[in-house]
Coordinates of C-alpha atoms in Angstrom, one line a residue:
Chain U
X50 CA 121.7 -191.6 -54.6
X51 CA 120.6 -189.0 -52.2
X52 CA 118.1 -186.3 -53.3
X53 CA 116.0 -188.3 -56.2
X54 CA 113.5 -188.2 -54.0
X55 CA 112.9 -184.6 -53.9
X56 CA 109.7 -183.4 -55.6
X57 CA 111.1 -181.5 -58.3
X58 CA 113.1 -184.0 -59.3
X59 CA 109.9 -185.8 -60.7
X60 CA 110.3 -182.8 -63.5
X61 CA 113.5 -183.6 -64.6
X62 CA 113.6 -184.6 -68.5
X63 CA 117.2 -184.5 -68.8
X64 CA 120.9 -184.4 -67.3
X65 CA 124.0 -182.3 -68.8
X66 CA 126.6 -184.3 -67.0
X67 CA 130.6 -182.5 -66.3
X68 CA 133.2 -185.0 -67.5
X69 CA 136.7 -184.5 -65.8
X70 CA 136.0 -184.7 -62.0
X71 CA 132.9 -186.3 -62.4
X72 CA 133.2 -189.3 -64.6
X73 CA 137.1 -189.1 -64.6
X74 CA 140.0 -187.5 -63.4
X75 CA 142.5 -186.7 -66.2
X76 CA 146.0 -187.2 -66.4
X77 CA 149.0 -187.6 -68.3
X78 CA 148.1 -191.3 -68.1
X79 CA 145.4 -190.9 -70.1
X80 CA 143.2 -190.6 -66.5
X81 CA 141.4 -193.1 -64.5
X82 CA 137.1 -193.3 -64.0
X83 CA 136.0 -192.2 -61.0
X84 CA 134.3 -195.2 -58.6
X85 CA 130.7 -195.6 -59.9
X86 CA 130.6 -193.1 -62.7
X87 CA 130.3 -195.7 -66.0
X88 CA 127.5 -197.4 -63.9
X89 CA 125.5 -194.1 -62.7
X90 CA 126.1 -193.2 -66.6
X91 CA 124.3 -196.8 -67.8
X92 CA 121.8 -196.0 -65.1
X93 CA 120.9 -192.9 -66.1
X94 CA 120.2 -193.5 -69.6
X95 CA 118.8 -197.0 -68.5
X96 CA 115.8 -194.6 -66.7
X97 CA 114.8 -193.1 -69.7
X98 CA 116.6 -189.8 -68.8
X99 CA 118.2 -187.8 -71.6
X100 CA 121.9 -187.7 -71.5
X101 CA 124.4 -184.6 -72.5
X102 CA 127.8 -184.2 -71.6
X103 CA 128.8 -180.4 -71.2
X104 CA 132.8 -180.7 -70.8
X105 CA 135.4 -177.6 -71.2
X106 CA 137.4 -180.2 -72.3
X107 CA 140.4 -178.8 -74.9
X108 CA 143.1 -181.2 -74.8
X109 CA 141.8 -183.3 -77.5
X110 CA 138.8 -183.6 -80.1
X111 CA 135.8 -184.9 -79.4
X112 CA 136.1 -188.3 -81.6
X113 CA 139.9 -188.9 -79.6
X114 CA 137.7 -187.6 -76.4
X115 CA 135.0 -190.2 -76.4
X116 CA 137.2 -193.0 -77.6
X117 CA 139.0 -192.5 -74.3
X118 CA 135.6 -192.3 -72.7
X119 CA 134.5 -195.4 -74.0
X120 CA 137.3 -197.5 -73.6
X121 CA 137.1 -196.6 -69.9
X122 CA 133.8 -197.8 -69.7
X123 CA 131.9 -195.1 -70.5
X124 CA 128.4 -195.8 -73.2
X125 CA 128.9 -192.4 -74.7
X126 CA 129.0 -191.0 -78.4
X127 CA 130.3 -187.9 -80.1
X128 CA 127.1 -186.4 -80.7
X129 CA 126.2 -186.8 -76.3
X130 CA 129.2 -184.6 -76.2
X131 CA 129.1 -180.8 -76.0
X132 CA 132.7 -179.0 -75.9
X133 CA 134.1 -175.6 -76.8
X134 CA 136.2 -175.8 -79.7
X135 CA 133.0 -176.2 -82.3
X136 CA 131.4 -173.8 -80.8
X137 CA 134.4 -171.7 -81.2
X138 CA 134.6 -172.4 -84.8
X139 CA 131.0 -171.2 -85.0
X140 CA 131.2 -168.2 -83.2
X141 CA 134.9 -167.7 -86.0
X142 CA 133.0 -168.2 -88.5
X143 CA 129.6 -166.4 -87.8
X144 CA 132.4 -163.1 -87.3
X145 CA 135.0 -163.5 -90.1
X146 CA 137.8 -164.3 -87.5
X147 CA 140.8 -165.8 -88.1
X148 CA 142.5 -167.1 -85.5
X149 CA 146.2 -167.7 -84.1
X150 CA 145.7 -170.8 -82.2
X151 CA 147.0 -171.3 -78.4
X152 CA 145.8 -174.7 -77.6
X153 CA 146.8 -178.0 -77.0
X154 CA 148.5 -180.0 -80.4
X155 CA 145.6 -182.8 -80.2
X156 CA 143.1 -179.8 -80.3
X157 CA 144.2 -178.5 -83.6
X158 CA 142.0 -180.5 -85.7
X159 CA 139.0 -179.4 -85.0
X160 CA 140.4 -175.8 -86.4
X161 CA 141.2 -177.7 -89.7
X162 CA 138.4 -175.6 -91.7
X163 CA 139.1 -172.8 -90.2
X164 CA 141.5 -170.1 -92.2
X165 CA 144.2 -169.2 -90.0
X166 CA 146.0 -167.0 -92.4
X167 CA 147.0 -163.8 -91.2
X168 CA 145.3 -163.6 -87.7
X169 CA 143.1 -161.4 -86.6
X170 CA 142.2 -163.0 -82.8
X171 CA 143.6 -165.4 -80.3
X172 CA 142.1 -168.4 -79.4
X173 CA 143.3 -169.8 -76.1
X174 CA 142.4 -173.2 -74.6
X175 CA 143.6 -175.1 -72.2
X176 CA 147.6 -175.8 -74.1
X177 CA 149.4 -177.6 -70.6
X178 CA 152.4 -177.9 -71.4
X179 CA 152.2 -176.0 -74.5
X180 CA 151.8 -173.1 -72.7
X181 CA 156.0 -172.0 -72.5
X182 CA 156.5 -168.4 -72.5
X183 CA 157.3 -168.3 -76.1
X184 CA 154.0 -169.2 -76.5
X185 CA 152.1 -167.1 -74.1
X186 CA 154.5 -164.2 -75.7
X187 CA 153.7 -165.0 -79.0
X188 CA 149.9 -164.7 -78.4
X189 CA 150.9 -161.6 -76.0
X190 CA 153.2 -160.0 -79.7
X191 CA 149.9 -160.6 -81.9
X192 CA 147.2 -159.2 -79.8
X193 CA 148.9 -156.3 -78.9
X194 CA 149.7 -155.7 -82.4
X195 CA 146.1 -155.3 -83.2
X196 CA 143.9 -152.3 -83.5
X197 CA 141.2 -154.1 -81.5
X198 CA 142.5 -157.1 -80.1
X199 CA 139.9 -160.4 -79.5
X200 CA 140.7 -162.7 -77.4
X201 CA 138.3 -165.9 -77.3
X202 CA 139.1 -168.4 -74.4
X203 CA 137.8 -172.0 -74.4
X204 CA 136.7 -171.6 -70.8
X205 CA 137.7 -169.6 -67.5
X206 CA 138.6 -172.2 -65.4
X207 CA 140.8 -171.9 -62.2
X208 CA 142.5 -175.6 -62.5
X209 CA 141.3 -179.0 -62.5
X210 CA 142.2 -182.1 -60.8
X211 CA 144.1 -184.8 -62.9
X212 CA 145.6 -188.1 -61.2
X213 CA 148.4 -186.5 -60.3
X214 CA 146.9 -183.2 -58.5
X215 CA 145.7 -179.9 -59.4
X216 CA 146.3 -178.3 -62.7
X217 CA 146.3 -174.8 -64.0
X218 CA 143.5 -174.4 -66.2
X219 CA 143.4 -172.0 -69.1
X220 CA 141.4 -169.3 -67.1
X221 CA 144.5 -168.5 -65.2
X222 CA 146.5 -167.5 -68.5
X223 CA 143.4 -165.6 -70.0
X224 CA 143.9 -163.5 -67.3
X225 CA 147.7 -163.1 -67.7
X226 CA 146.8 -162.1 -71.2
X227 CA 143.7 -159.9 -70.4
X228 CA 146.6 -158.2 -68.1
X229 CA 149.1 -157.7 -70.4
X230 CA 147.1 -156.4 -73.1
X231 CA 144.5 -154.5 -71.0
X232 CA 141.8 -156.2 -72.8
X233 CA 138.5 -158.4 -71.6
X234 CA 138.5 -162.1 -73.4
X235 CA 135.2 -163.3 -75.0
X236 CA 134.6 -166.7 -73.1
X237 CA 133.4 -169.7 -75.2
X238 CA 132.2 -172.9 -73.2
X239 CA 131.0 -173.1 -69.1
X240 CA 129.9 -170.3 -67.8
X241 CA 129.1 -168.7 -70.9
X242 CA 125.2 -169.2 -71.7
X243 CA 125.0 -169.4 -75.1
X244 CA 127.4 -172.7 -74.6
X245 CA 124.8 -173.8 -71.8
X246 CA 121.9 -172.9 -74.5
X247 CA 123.5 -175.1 -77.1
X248 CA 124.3 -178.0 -74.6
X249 CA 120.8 -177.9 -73.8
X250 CA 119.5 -177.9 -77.7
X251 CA 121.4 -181.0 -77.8
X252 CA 119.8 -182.2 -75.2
X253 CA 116.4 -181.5 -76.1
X254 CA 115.3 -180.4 -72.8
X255 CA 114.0 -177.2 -71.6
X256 CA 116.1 -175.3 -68.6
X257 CA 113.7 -176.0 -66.1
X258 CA 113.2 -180.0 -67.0
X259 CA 117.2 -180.0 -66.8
X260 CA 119.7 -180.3 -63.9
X261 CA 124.0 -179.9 -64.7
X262 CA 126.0 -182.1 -62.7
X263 CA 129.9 -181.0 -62.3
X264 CA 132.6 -180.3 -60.1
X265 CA 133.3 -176.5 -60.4
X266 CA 131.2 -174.1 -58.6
X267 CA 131.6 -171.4 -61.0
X268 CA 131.9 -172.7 -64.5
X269 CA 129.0 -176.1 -63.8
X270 CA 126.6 -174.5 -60.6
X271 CA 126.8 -170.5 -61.4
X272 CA 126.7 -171.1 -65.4
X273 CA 124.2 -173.6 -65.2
X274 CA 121.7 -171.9 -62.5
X275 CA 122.5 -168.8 -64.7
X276 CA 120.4 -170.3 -67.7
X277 CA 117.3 -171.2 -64.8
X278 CA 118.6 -174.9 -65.0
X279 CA 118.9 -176.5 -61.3
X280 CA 122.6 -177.7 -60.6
X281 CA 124.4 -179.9 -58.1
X282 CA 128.3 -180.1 -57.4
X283 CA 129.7 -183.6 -56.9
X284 CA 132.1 -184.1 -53.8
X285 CA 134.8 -185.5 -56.5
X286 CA 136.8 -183.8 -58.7
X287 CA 138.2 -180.3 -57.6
X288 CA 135.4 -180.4 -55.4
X289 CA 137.6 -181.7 -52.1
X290 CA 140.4 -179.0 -52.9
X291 CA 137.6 -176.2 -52.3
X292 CA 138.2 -173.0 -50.2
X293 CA 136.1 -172.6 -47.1
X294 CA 135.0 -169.8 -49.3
X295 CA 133.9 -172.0 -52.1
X296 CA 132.7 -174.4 -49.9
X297 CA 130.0 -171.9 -48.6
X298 CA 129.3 -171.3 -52.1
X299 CA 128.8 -174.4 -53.1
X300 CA 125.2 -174.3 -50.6
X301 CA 124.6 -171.1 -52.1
X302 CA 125.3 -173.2 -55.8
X303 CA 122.8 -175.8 -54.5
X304 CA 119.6 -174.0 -53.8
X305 CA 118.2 -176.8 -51.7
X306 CA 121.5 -177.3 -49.4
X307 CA 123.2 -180.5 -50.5
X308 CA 125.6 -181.8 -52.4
X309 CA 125.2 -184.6 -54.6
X310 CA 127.8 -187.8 -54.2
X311 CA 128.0 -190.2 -56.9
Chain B
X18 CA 167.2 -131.3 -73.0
X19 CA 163.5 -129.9 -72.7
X20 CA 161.8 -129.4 -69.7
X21 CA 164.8 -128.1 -67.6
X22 CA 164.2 -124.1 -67.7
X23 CA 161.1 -125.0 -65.8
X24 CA 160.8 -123.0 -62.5
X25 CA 160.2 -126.1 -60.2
X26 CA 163.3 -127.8 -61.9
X27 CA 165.5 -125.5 -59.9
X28 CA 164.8 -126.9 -56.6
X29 CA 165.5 -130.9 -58.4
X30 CA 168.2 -131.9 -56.0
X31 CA 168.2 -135.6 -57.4
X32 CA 167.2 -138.4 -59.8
X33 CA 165.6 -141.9 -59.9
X34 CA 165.9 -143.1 -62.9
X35 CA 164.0 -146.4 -64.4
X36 CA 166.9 -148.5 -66.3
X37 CA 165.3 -150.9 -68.5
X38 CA 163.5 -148.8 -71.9
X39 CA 165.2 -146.0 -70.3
X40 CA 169.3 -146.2 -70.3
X41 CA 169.0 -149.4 -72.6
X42 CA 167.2 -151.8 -74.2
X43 CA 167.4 -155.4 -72.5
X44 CA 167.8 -158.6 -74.8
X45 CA 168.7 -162.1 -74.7
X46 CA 172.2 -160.6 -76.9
X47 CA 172.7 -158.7 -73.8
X48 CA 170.9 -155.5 -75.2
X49 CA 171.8 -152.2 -76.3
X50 CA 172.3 -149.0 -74.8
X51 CA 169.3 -145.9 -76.0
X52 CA 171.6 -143.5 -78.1
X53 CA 172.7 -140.8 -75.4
X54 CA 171.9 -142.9 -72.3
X55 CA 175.6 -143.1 -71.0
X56 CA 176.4 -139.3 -71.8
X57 CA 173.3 -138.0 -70.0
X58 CA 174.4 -140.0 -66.7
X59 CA 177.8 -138.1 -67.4
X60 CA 175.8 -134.9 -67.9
X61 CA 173.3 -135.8 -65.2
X62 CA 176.0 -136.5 -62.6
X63 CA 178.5 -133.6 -63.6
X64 CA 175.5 -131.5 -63.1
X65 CA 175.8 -132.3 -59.3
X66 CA 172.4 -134.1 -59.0
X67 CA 172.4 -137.2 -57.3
X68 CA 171.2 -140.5 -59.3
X69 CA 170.0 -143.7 -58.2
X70 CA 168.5 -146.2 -60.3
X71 CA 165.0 -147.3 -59.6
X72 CA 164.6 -151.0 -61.5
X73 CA 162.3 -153.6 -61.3
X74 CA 165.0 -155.8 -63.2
X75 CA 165.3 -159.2 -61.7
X76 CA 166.7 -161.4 -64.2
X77 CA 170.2 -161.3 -62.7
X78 CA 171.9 -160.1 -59.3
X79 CA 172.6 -156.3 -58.6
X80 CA 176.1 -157.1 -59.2
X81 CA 176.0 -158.9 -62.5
X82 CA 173.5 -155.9 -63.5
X83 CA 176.1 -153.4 -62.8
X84 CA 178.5 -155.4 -64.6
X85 CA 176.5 -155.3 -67.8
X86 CA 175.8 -151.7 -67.4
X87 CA 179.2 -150.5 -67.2
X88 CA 180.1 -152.6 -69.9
X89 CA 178.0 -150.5 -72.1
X90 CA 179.6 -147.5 -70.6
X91 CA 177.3 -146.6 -67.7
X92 CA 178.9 -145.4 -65.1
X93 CA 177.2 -146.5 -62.3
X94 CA 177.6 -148.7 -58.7
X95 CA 176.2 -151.3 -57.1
X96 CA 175.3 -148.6 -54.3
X97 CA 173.4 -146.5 -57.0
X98 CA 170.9 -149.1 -57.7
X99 CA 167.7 -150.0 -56.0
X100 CA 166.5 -153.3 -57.2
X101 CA 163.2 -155.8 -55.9
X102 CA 165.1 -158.6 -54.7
X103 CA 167.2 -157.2 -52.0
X104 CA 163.9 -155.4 -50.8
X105 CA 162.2 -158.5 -50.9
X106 CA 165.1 -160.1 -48.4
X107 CA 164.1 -157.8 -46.1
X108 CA 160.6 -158.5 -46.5
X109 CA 161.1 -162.5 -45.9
X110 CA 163.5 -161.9 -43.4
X111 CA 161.2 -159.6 -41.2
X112 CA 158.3 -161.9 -41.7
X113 CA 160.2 -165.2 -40.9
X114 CA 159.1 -166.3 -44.4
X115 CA 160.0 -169.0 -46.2
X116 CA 160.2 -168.7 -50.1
X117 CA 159.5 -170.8 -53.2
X118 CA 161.5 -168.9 -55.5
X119 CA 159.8 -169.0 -59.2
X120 CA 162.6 -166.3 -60.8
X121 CA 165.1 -166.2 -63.4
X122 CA 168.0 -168.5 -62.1
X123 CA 170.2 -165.8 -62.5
X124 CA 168.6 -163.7 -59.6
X125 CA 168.7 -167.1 -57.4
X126 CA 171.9 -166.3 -55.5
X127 CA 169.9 -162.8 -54.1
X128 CA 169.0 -165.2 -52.1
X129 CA 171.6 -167.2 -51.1
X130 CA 171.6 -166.1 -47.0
X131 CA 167.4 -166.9 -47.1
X132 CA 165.8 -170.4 -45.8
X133 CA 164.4 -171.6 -48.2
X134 CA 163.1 -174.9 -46.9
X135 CA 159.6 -176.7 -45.9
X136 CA 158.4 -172.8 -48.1
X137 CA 155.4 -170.9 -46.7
X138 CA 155.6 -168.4 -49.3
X139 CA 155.9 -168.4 -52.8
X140 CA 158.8 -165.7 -54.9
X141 CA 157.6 -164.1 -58.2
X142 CA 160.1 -162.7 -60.0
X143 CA 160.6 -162.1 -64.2
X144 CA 161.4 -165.6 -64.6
X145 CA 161.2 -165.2 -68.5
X146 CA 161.8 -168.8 -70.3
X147 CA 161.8 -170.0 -66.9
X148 CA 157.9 -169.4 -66.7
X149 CA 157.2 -173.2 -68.0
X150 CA 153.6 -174.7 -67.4
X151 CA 155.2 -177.2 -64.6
X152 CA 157.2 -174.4 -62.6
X153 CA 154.2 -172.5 -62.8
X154 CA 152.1 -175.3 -61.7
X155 CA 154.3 -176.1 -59.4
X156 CA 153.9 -172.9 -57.6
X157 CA 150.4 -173.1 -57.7
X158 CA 150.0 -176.0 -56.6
X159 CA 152.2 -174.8 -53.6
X160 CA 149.6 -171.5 -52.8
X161 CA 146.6 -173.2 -53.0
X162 CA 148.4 -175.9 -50.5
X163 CA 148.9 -173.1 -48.0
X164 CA 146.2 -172.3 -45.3
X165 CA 146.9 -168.9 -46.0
X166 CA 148.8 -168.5 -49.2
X167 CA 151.3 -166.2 -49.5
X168 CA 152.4 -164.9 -53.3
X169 CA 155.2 -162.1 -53.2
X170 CA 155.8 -160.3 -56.7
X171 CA 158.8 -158.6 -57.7
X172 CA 157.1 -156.1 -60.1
X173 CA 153.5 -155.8 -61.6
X174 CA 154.4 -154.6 -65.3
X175 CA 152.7 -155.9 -68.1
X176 CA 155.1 -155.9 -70.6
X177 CA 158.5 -154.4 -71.6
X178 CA 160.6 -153.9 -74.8
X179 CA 163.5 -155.9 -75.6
X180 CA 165.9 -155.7 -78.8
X181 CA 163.9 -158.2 -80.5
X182 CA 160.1 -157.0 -79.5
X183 CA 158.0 -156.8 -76.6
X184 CA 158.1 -159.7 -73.6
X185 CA 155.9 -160.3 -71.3
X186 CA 156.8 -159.2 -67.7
X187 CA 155.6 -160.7 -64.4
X188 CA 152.4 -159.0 -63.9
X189 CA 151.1 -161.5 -66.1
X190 CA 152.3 -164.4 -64.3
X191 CA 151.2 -162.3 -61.1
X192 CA 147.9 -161.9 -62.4
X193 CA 147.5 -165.5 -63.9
X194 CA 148.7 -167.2 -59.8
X195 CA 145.8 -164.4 -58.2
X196 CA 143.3 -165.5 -60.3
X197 CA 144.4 -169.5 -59.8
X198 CA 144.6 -169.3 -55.9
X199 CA 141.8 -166.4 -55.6
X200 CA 144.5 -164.3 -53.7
X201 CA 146.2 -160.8 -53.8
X202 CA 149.6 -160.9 -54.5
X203 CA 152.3 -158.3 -52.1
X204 CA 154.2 -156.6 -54.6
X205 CA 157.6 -155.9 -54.1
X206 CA 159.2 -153.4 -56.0
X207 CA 157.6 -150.0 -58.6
X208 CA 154.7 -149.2 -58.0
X209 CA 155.2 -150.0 -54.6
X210 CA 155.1 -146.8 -51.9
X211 CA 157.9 -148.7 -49.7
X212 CA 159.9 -149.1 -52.7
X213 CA 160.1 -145.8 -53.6
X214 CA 160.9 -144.8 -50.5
X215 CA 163.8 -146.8 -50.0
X216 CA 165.2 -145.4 -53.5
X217 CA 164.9 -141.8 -52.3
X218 CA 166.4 -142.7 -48.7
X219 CA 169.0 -144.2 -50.7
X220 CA 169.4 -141.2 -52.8
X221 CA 169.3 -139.1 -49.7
X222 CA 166.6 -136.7 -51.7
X223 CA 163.4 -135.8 -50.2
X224 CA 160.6 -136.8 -52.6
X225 CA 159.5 -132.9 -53.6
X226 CA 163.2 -132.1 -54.5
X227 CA 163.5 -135.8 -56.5
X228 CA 162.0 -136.6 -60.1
X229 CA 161.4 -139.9 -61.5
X230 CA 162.1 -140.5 -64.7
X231 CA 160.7 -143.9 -66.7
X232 CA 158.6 -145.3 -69.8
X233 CA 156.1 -146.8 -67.5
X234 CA 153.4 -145.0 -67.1
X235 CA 152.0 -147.1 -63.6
X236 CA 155.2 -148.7 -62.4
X237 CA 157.3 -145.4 -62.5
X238 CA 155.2 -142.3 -63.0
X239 CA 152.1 -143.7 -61.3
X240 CA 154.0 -144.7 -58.4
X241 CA 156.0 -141.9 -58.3
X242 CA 153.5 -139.4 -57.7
X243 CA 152.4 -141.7 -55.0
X244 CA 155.2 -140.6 -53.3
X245 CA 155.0 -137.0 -53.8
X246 CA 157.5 -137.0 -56.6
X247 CA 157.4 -135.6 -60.0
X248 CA 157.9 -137.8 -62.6
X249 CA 158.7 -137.6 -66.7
X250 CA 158.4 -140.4 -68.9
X251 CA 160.6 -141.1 -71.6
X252 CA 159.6 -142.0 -75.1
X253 CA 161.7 -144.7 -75.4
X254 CA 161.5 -148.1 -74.0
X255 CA 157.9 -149.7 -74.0
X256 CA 156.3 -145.8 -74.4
X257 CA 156.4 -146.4 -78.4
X258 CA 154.0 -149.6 -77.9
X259 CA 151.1 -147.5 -75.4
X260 CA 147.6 -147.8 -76.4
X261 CA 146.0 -144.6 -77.2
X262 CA 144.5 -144.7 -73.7
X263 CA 148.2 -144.8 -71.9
X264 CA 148.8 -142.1 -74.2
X265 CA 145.9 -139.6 -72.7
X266 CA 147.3 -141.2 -69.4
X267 CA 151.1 -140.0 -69.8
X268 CA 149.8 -136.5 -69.8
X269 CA 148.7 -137.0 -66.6
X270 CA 151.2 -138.8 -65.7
X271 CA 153.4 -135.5 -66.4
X272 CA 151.5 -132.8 -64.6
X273 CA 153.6 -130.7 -66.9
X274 CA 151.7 -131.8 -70.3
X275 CA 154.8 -132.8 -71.7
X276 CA 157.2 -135.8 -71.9
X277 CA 161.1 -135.8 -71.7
X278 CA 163.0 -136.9 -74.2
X279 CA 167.0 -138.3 -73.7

């Protein structure tokens, strides 16, 4: 496992570990691990390392999320999980919002004490197929209908590989809808830092005892190395459908030049 | 009719004149003509000014548009209108491109004499209820394929007003593919310069003796005046639905300080 041996690496307490790409690539099939990643995940907590996972994962709850983690393999439980949607609900509640949901069905849930009652915000996450154009349009209808419209997005990401291929993510219809209504969304999960503050409470580890393991250049290395934590960019995932431009990035993304392959 | 004792008006020689919001309102019933529409093209043509129709309407063929349009008692050609997808024709055709056409089925035989196979491009037109997740995906997953990917947009509006509400319009799906593929689309049709120029070489006006008339304040006014035209925008259509900013904007919009109303 090339780079443990660095000297800084003798300061690391803990690991907030990316999920799809990294442990496993989603799909419609329910997904397949990745070669390695259950054993890496055993080894990890075997050394004494703490263990978080920081996931933009929306398509499901985090109870449904790590039952199909575990029955893959994976020694994980809810509470090692950090995702978007509670934070969401946090941030709803903390500002008397009340949101029309655009998500995926087996997201709903974790909205279920949340009043949705006449709407006063969007919440968008990663809906798949969900997202039709009556959909997006319906979401488009309600936030241009409002004297300040909010728009809260469960992550910014570009797309994601599944087994399949590559996926739109729900960054690319934030955008259609920061477009249509002229507006800027409030992002809630990777990049944001108050989602890489949290992650890192639950963790129990300090920023600079911690290092963030993902796929996605932006939302895992910038986010990450934004809250002073040191980050590395697996070779699976997305990470082989890089740009040249993201690949240069990516060096930039890891400070001391190299990626890390599980 | 206000606006035409104005000294400059005298020198108008012709008219472009934005369809959708402005002669009617479009909708999946068909849509309905604006109250006067039909009688001011009478006026405007009995008058002796020339007239061409400037749309960004792709949701069917010039000819079926026509159809419609006389149906509700517009008396207009094929000849008088100036529509994205034949533009876009020429486009392909002088680039030797290839598209993937992501459009409303109904604007698929535009097409017809273009190759379309092994695509090195990738169409964008108002595909409506045709803009599912998976034919979105699908053209993404065809850009970011590409070594350098091509995305051609008919259009860039936001939004525009049908019988039953506001829809969203292709910018969004525009905006949603740039930010996907981190690329710039082409746009092909308002506000494009070219386009513009081909409506008044159509008209056989000289921009300083043509006026554009419209309800969008970047599509037609904006990129109107990029052409040295003047340009009025009506307060039907989408106009109704601007923010208060697009409001302060219309006044520059009309140099004039004052909109036209049919």
């Amino acid at each position: 496992m090339a780079g443990w041996g660095w000297g800084w690496a003798r300061a690391v307490r803990g690991l907030l570990l990316d999920v799809s790409g990294v442990l496993y690539d989603s799909g419609a099939d329910g997904g397949a691990p990745i070669a390695g990643s259950a054993e890496a995940v055993r080894r990890i907590k075997a050394s004494g390392l703490k263990l978080q996972l920081c996931t933009n994962e929306t398509q499901a709850t985090r109870a449904d999320f790590v039952r199909k983690l575990r029955a893959m393999g994976f020694d994980v439980s809810v509470a090692e999980v950090t995702a978007p949607a509670p934070a969401a609900c946090r941030l709803l509640q903390e500002r008397g919002l009340r949101p029309h949901l655009l998500v995926h069905h087996d997201l709903v849930p974790e909205f279920a004490e949340i009043d949705k009652t006449n709407p006063n915000c969007v919440v968008l996450g990663d809906a798949a197929e969900h997202f039709t154009y009556a959909n997006l349009n319906e979401a488009f209808r309600l936030l241009i209908g409002m004297e300040k419209p909010v728009l809260i997005s469960l992550g910014k990401g570009r797309y994601y590989k599944e087994t399949d291929g590559l996926k739109l993510d729900v960054g690319a219809y934030m955008k259609a809808l920061e477009y249509a209504c002229d507006i800027e969304a409030e992002v809630v999960g990777k990049p944001a830092k108050s989602f890489f503050e949290s992650a890192l409470a639950e963790l129990g580890v300090p920023a600079e005892q911690a290092v963030m393991i993902g796929d996605d250049i932006v939302s895992d290395v910038g986010g990450a190395q934004q809250c002073g934590m040191r980050a590395l960019q697996v070779r699976t995932g997305k990470y082989s459908f890089s740009s040249l431009s993201n690949t240069e990035t990516v060096k930039e993304g890891c400070s001391f030049g190299e990626e890390y392959s599980m």
